[in-house]
Tab-separated table of C-alpha atoms and ligand atoms in Angstrom:
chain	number	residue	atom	x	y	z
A	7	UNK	CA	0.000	0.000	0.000
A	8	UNK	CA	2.998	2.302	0.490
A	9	UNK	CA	3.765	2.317	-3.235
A	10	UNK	CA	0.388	4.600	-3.485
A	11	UNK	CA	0.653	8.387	-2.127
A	12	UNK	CA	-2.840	8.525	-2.322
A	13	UNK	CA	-5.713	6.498	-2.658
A	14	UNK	CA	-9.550	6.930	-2.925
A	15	UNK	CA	-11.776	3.536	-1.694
A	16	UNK	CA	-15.676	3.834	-2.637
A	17	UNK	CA	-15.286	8.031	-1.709
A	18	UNK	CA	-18.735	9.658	-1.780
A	19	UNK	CA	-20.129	13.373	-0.683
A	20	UNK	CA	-23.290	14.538	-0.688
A	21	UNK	CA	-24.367	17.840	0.351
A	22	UNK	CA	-27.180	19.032	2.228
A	23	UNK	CA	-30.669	18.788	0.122
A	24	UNK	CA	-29.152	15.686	-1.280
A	25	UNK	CA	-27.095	17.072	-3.953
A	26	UNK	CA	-24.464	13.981	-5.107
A	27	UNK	CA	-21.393	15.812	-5.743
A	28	UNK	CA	-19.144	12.649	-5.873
A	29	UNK	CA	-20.330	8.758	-6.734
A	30	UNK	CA	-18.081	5.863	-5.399
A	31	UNK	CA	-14.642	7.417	-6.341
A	32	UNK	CA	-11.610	5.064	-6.639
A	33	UNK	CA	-8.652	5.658	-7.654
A	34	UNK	CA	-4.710	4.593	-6.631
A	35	UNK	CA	-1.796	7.012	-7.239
A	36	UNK	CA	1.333	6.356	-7.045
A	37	UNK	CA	4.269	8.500	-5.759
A	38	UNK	CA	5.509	10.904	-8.589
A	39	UNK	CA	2.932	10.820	-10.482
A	40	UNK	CA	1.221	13.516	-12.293
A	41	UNK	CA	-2.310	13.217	-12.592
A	42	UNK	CA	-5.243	15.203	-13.638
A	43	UNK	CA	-8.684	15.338	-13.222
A	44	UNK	CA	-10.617	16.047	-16.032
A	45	UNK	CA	-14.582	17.167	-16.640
A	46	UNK	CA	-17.168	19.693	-17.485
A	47	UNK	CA	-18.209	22.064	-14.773
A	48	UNK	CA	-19.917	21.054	-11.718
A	49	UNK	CA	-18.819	17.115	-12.258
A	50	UNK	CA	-17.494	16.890	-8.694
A	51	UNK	CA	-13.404	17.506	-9.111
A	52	UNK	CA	-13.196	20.667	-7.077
A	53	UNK	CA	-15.315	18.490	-4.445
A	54	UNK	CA	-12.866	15.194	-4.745
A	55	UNK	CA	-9.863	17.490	-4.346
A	56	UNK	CA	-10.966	19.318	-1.292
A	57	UNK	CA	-11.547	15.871	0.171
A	58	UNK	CA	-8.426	14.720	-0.467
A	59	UNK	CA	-6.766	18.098	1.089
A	60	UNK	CA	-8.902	17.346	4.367
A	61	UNK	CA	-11.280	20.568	3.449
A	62	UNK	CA	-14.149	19.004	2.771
A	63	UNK	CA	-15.671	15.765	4.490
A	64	UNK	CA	-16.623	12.656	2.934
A	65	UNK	CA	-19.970	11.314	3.498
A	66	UNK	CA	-18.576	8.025	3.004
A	67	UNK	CA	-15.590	6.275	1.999
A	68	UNK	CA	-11.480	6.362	2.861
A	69	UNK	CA	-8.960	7.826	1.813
A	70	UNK	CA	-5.448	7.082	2.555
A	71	UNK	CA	-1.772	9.092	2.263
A	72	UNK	CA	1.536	7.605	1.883
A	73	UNK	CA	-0.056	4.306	3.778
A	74	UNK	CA	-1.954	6.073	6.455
A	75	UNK	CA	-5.954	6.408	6.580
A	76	UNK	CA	-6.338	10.458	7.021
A	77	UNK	CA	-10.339	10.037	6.399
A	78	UNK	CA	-11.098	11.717	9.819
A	79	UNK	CA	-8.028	14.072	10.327
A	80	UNK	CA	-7.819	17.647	9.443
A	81	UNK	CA	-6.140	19.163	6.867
A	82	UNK	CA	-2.745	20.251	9.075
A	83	UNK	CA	-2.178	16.287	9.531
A	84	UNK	CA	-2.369	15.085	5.804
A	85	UNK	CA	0.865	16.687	4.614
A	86	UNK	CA	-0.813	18.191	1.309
A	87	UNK	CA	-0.496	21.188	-0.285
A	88	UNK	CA	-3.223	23.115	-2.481
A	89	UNK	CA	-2.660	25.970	-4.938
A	90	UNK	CA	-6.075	27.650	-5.762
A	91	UNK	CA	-6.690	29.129	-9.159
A	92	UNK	CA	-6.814	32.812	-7.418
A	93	UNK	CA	-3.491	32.855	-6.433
A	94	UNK	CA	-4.020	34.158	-3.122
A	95	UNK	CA	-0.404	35.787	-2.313
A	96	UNK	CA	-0.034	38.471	0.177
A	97	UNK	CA	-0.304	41.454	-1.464
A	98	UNK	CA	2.488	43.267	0.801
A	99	UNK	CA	5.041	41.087	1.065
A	100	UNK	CA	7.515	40.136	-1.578
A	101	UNK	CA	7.897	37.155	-3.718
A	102	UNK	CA	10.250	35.538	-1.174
A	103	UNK	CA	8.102	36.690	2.388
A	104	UNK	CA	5.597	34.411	0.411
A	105	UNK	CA	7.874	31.854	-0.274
A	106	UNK	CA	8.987	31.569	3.089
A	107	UNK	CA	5.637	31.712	4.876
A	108	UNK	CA	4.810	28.282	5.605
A	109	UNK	CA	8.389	27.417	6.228
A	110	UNK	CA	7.815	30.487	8.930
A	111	UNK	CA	4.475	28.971	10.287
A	112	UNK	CA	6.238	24.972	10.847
A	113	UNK	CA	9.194	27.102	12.887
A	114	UNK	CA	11.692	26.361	10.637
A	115	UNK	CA	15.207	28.045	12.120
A	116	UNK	CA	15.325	31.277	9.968
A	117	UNK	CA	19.003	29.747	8.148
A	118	UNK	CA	17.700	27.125	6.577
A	119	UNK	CA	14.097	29.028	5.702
A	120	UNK	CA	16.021	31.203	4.056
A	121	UNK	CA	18.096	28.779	1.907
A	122	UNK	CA	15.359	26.133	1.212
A	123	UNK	CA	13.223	29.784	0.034
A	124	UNK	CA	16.055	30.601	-2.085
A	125	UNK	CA	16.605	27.637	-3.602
A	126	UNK	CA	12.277	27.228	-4.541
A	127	UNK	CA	12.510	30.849	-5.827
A	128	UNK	CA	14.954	29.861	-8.033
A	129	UNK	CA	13.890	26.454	-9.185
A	130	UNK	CA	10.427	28.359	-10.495
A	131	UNK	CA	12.478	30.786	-12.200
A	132	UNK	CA	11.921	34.017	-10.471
A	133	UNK	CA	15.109	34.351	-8.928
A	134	UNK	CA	15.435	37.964	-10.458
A	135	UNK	CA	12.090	39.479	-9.054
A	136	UNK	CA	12.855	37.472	-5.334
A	137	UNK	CA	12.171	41.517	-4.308
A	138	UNK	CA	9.264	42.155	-6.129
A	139	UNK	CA	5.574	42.687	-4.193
A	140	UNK	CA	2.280	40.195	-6.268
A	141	UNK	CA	1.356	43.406	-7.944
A	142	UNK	CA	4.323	44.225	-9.531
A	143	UNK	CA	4.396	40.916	-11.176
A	144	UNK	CA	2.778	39.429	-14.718
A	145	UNK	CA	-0.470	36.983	-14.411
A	146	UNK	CA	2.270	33.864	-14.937
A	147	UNK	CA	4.732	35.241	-12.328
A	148	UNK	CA	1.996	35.615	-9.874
A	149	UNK	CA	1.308	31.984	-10.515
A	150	UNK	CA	4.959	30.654	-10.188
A	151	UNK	CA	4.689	32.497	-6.721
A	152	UNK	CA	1.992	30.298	-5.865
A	153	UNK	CA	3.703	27.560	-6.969
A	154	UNK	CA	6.735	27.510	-5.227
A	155	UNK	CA	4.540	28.894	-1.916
A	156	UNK	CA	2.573	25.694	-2.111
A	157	UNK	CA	5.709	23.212	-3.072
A	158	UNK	CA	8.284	24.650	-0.519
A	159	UNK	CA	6.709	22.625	2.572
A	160	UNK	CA	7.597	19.606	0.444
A	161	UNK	CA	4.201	18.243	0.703
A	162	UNK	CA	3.407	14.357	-0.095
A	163	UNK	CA	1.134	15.643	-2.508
A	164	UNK	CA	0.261	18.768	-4.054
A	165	UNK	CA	-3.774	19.517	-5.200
A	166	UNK	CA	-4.030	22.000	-7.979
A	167	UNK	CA	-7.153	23.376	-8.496
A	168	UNK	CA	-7.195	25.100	-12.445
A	169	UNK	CA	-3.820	26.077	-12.179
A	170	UNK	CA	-3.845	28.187	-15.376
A	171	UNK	CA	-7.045	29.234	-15.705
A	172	UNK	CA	-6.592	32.635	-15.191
A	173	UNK	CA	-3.920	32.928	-17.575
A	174	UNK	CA	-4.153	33.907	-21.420
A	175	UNK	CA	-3.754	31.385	-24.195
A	176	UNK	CA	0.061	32.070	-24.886
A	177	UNK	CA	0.919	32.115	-21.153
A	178	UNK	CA	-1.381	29.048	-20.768
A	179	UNK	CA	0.873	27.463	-23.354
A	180	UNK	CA	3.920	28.180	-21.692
A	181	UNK	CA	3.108	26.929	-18.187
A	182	UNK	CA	1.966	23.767	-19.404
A	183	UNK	CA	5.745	22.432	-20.406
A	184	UNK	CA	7.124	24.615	-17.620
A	185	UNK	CA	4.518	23.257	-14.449
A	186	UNK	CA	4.770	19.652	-15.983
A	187	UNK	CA	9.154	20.411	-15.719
A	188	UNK	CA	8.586	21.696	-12.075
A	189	UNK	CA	6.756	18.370	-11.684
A	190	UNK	CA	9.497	16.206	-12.336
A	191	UNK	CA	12.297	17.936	-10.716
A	192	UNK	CA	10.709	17.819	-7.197
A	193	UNK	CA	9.133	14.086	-7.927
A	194	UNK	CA	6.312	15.233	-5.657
A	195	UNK	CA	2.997	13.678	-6.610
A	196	UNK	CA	0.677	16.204	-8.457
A	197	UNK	CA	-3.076	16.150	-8.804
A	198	UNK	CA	-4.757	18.859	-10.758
A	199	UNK	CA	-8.536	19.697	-11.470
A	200	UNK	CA	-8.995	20.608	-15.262
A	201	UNK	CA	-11.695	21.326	-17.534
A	202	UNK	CA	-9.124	22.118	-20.430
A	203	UNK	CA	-8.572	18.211	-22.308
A	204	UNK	CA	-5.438	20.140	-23.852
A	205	UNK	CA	-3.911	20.617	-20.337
A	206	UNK	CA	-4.869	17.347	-18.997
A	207	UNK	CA	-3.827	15.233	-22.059
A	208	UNK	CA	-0.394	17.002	-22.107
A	209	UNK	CA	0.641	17.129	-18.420
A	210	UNK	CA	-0.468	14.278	-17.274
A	211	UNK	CA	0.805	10.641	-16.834
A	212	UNK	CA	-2.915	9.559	-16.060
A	213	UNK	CA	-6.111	11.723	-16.377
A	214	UNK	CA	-9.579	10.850	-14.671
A	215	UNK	CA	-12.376	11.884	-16.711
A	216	UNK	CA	-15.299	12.682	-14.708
A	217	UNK	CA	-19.114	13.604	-14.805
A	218	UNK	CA	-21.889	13.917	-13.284
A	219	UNK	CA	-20.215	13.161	-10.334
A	220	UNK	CA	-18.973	9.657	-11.495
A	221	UNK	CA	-15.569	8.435	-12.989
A	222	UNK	CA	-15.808	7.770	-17.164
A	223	UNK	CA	-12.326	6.349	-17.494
A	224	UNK	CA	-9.259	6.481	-15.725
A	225	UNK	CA	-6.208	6.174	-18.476
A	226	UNK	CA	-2.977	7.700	-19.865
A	227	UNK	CA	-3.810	10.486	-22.453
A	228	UNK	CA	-3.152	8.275	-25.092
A	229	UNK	CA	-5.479	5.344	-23.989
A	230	UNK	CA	-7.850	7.909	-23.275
A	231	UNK	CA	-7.375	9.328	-26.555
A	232	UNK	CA	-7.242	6.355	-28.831
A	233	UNK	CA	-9.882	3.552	-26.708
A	234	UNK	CA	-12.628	6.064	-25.285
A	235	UNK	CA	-14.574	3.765	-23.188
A	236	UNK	CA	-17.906	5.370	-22.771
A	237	UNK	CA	-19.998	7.596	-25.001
A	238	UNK	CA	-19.333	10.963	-22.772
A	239	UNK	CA	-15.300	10.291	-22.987
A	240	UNK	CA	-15.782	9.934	-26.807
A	241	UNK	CA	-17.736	13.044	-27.261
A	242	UNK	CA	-15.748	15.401	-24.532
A	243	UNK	CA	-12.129	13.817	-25.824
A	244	UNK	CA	-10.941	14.632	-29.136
A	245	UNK	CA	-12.410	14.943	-32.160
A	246	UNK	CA	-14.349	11.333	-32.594
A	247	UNK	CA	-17.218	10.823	-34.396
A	248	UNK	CA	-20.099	9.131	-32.547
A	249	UNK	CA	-22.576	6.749	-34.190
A	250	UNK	CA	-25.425	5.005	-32.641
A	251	UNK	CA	-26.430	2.111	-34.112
A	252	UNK	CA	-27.486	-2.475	-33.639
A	253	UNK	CA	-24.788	-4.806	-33.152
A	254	UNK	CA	-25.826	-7.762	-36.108
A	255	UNK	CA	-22.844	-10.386	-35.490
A	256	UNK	CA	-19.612	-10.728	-33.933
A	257	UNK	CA	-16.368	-12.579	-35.320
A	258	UNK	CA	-13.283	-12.370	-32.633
A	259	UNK	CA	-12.455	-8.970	-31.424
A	260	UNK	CA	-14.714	-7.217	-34.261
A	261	UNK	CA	-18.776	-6.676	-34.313
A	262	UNK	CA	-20.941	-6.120	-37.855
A	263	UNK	CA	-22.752	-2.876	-36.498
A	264	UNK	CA	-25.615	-1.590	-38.353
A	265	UNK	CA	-26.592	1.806	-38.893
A	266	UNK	CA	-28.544	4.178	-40.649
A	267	UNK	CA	-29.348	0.997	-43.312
A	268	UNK	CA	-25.370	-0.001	-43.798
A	269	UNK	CA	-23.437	-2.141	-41.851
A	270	UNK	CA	-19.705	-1.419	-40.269
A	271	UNK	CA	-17.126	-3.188	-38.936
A	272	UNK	CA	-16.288	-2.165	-35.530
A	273	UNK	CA	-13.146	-3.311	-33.224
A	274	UNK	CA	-14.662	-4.756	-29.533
A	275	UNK	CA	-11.522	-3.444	-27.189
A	276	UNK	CA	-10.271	-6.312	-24.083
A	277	UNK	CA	-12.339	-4.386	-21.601
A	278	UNK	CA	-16.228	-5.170	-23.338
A	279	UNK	CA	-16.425	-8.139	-21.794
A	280	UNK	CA	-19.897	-9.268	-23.308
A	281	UNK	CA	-21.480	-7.620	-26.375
A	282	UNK	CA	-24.863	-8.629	-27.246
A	283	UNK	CA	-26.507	-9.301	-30.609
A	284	UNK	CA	-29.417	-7.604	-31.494
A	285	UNK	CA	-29.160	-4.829	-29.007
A	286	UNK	CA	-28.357	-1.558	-29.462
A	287	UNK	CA	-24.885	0.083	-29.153
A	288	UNK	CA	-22.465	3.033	-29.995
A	289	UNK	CA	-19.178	3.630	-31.428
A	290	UNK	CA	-16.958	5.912	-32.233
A	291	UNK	CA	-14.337	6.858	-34.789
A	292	UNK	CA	-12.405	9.622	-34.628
A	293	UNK	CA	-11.539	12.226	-37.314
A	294	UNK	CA	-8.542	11.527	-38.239
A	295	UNK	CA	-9.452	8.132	-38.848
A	296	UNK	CA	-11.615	8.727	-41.292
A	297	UNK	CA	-10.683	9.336	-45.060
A	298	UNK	CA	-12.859	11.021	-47.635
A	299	UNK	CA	-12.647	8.960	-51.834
A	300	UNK	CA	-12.621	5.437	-52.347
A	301	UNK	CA	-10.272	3.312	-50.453
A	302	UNK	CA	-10.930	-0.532	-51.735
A	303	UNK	CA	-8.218	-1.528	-48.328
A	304	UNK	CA	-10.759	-0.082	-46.100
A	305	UNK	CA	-14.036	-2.352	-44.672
A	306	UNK	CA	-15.915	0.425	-43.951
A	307	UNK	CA	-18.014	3.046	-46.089
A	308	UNK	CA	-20.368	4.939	-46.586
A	309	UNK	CA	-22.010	7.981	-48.617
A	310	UNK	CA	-22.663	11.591	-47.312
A	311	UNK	CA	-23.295	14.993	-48.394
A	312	UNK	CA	-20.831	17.569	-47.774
A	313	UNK	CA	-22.370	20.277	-44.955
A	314	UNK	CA	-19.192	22.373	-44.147
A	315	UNK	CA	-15.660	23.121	-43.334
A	316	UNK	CA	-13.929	24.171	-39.612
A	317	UNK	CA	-10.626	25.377	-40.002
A	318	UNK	CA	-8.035	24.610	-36.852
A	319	UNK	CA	-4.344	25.349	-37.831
A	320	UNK	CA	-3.142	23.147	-40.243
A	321	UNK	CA	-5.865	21.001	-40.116
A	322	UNK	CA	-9.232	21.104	-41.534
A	323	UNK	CA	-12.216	19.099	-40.785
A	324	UNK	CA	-14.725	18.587	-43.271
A	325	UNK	CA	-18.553	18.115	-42.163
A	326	UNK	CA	-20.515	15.727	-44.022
A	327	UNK	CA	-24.057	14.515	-43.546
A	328	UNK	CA	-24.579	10.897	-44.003
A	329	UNK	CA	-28.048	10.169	-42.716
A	330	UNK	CA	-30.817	13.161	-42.008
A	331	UNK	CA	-29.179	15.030	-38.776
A	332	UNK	CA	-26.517	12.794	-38.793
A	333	UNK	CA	-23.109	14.266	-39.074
A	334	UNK	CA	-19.530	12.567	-39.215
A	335	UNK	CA	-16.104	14.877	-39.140
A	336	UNK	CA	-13.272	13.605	-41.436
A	337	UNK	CA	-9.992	15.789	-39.927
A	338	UNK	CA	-7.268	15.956	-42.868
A	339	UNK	CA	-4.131	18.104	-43.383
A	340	UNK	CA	-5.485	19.856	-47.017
A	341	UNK	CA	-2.948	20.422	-49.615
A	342	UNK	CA	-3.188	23.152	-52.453
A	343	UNK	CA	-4.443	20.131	-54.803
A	344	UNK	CA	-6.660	18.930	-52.555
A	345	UNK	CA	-10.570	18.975	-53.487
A	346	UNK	CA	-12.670	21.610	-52.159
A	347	UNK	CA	-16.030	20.825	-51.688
A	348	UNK	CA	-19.752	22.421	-52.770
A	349	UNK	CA	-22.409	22.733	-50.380
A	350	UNK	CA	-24.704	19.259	-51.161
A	351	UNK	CA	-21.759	17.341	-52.942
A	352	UNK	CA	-21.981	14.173	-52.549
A	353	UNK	CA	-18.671	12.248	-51.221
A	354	UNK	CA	-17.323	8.669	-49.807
A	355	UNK	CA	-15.993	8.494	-46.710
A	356	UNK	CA	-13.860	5.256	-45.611
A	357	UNK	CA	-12.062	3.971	-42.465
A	358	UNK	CA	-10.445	0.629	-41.587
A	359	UNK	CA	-12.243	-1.658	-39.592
A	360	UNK	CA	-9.902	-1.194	-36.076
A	361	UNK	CA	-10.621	2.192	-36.262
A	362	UNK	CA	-14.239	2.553	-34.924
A	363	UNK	CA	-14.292	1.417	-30.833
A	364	UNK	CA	-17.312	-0.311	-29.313
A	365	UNK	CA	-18.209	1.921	-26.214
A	366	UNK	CA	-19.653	0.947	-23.111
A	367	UNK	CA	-23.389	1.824	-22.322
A	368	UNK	CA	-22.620	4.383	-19.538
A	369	UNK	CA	-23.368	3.459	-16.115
B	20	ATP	N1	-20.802	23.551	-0.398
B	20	ATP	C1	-21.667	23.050	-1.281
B	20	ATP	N2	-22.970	22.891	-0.988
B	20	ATP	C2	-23.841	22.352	-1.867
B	20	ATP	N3	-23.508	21.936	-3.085
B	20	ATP	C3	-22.228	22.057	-3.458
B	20	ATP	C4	-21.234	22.620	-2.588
B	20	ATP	N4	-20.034	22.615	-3.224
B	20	ATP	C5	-20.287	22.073	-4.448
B	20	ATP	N5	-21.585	21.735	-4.594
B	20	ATP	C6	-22.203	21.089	-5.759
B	20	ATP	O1	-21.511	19.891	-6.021
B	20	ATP	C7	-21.366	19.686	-7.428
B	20	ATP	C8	-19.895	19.527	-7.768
B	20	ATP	O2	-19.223	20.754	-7.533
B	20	ATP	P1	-17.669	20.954	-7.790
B	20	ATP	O3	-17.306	22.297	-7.316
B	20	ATP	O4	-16.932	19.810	-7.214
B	20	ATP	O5	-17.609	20.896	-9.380
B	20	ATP	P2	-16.367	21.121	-10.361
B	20	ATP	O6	-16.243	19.881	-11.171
B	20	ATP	O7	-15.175	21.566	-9.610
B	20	ATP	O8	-16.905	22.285	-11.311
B	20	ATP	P3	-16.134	23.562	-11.947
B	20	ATP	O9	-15.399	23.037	-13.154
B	20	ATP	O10	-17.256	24.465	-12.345
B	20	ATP	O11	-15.245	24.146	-10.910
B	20	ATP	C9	-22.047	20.868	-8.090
B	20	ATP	O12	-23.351	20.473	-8.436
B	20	ATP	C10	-22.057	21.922	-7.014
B	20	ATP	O13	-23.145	22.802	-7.186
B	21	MG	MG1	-14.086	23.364	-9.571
């Protein structure tokens, strides 16, 4: 059990007038390890974090620290650390008075408070602006500040709650490689509350997507990415196409789905354990799977009529419509000799036959 710094048995809360904030949460994390928890607002991760950090009771469940059950003790005995998305510095001391603080508050002899202060300043980079009061400091500065406030009491595990969402896109950018860098250095075990997929796929080494108050799919980004398990993680991650339709037969690891009046081959990942015949079910395929003009290699086709075009970067997704209100994305890097498209053209769209997933029903 000591090889987890934290873990989560069967953790429920429920507020007065019955409102089910968190469902049987489980989860095991193990020391070093970056993880982020990942959902639309009001899912329940702002909840599961406070519980963790000893600020919020559970209304039932256990959770345990490096080995020890801290269900029923208070925040001052769990050795965590949280960094709120409002910063929350003192406004009139400087960057290293804020540092130092908690250092201050555990009676640390003022030598080593000092050193230990110096060194954290440094290590987030602001070793320059050590002088500097909050509000003579940029939006990313400010959060560094925070950073190195919350790490410098070397806490088992340190709770991030949005970490950069007050920060602009480039800034945003930025922190992400520099927070995940921070992360390794110290080895301290990081969990962080996201609604951004971009920041959870690319910090962390495991991401918990959440909602309505229950666990989708615990994974690494790219499992996440690649073998969405229910319908929710394969709408909210990525772009993946989503189609609903009857599973007709099964051969091995793939299904004959049918849908709007074709039939597709569709790859059943280890963790279906029973698919039935006859009933109905969804997969998905994402965007980039799918390929617009013939493809005689590929078991799966189908006919639709082109809607419309998103731009994003380099890439461009094309919209078509291959059953009334039913719309698949086909993602594609376009080159100058590429086809463009007429509103109502008609066009094929193919993908292999491992690249649609059987999802689970959700819960
Ligand atoms: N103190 C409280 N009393 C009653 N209900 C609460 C309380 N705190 C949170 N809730 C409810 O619990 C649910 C989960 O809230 P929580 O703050 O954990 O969501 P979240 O996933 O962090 O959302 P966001 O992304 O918007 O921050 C919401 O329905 C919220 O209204
Ligand atoms: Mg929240």
């Amino acid at each position: 059990m000591t090889d987890f710094d934290v873990i989560l048995e069967g953790v429920n809360k429920t507020f007065p007038g019955n409102v089910r904030a968190v469902i049987d949460f489980n989860c095991e994390i193990r020391h070093g390890e970056f993880v982020a928890m990942l959902g639309p607002s009001g899912c329940g991760k702002t909840t599961t974090l406070r519980m963790i950090g000893g600020l919020e009771e559970v209304t039932s469940g256990k959770i345990w620290l490096a080995g020890k059950d801290v269900t029923d003790l208070p925040p001052s005995q769990r050795n965590t650390s949280m960094m709120f998305q409002s910063f929350a510095l003192f406004p009139h001391r400087t960057v290293l008075q804020n540092v130092e603080f908690s250092l201050k508050m555990q009676g640390v002899p003022r030598e080593a408070r000092a050193r230990r202060t110096r060194d954290m300043v440094e290590m987030v980079g602001l070793g320059p602006l050590a002088d500097r009061r909050p509000h003579d400091l940029s939006g990313g500065q400010q959060q560094r500040v925070a950073l190195a406030r919350a790490l410098i009491s070397e806490p088992t595990v340190l709770l991030l709650d949005e970490p950069l969402g007050a920060l602009d896109y480039n800034l945003r950018q930025s922190m992400i490689i520099e927070l995940k860098k921070i992360q390794r250095d110290t080895g301290i075990t990081f969990i962080m509350v996201t609604h951004s997929q971009e920041e959870a796929m690319s910090m962390a080494d495991k991401v918990i997507v959440m909602s309505d108050a229950l666990i989708q799919q615990t994974g690494t980004s790219r499992e996440i990415y690649e073998s969405p398990r229910t319908s929710f993680v394969a709408s909210f991650i990525g772009n993946n196409n989503l189609i609903r339709g009857t599973v007709r037969s099964r051969s091995g690891s793939i299904v004959l789905v049918e849908a709007h009046g074709r039939m597709f081959y569709v790859r059943v990942p280890d963790y279906i354990a029973a698919v039935h015949v006859d009933r109905e079910a969804h997969f998905s395929v994402r965007a980039d799977l799918m390929h617009t003009g013939e493809h005689p290699d590929m078991a799966n086709r189908v006919e639709g009529t082109y809607a419309t075009t998103e731009f994003r970067g380099s890439l461009e997704t094309d919209v078509f419509e291959i059953a009334p209100e039913v719309y698949v994305s086909v993602e594609q890097h376009r080159g100058v000799n590429d086809r463009m498209y007429d509103p109502g053209e008609r066009e094929t769209i193919c993908w292999p036959a491992d690249a649609g997933v059987l999802l689970e029903q959700n819960p």
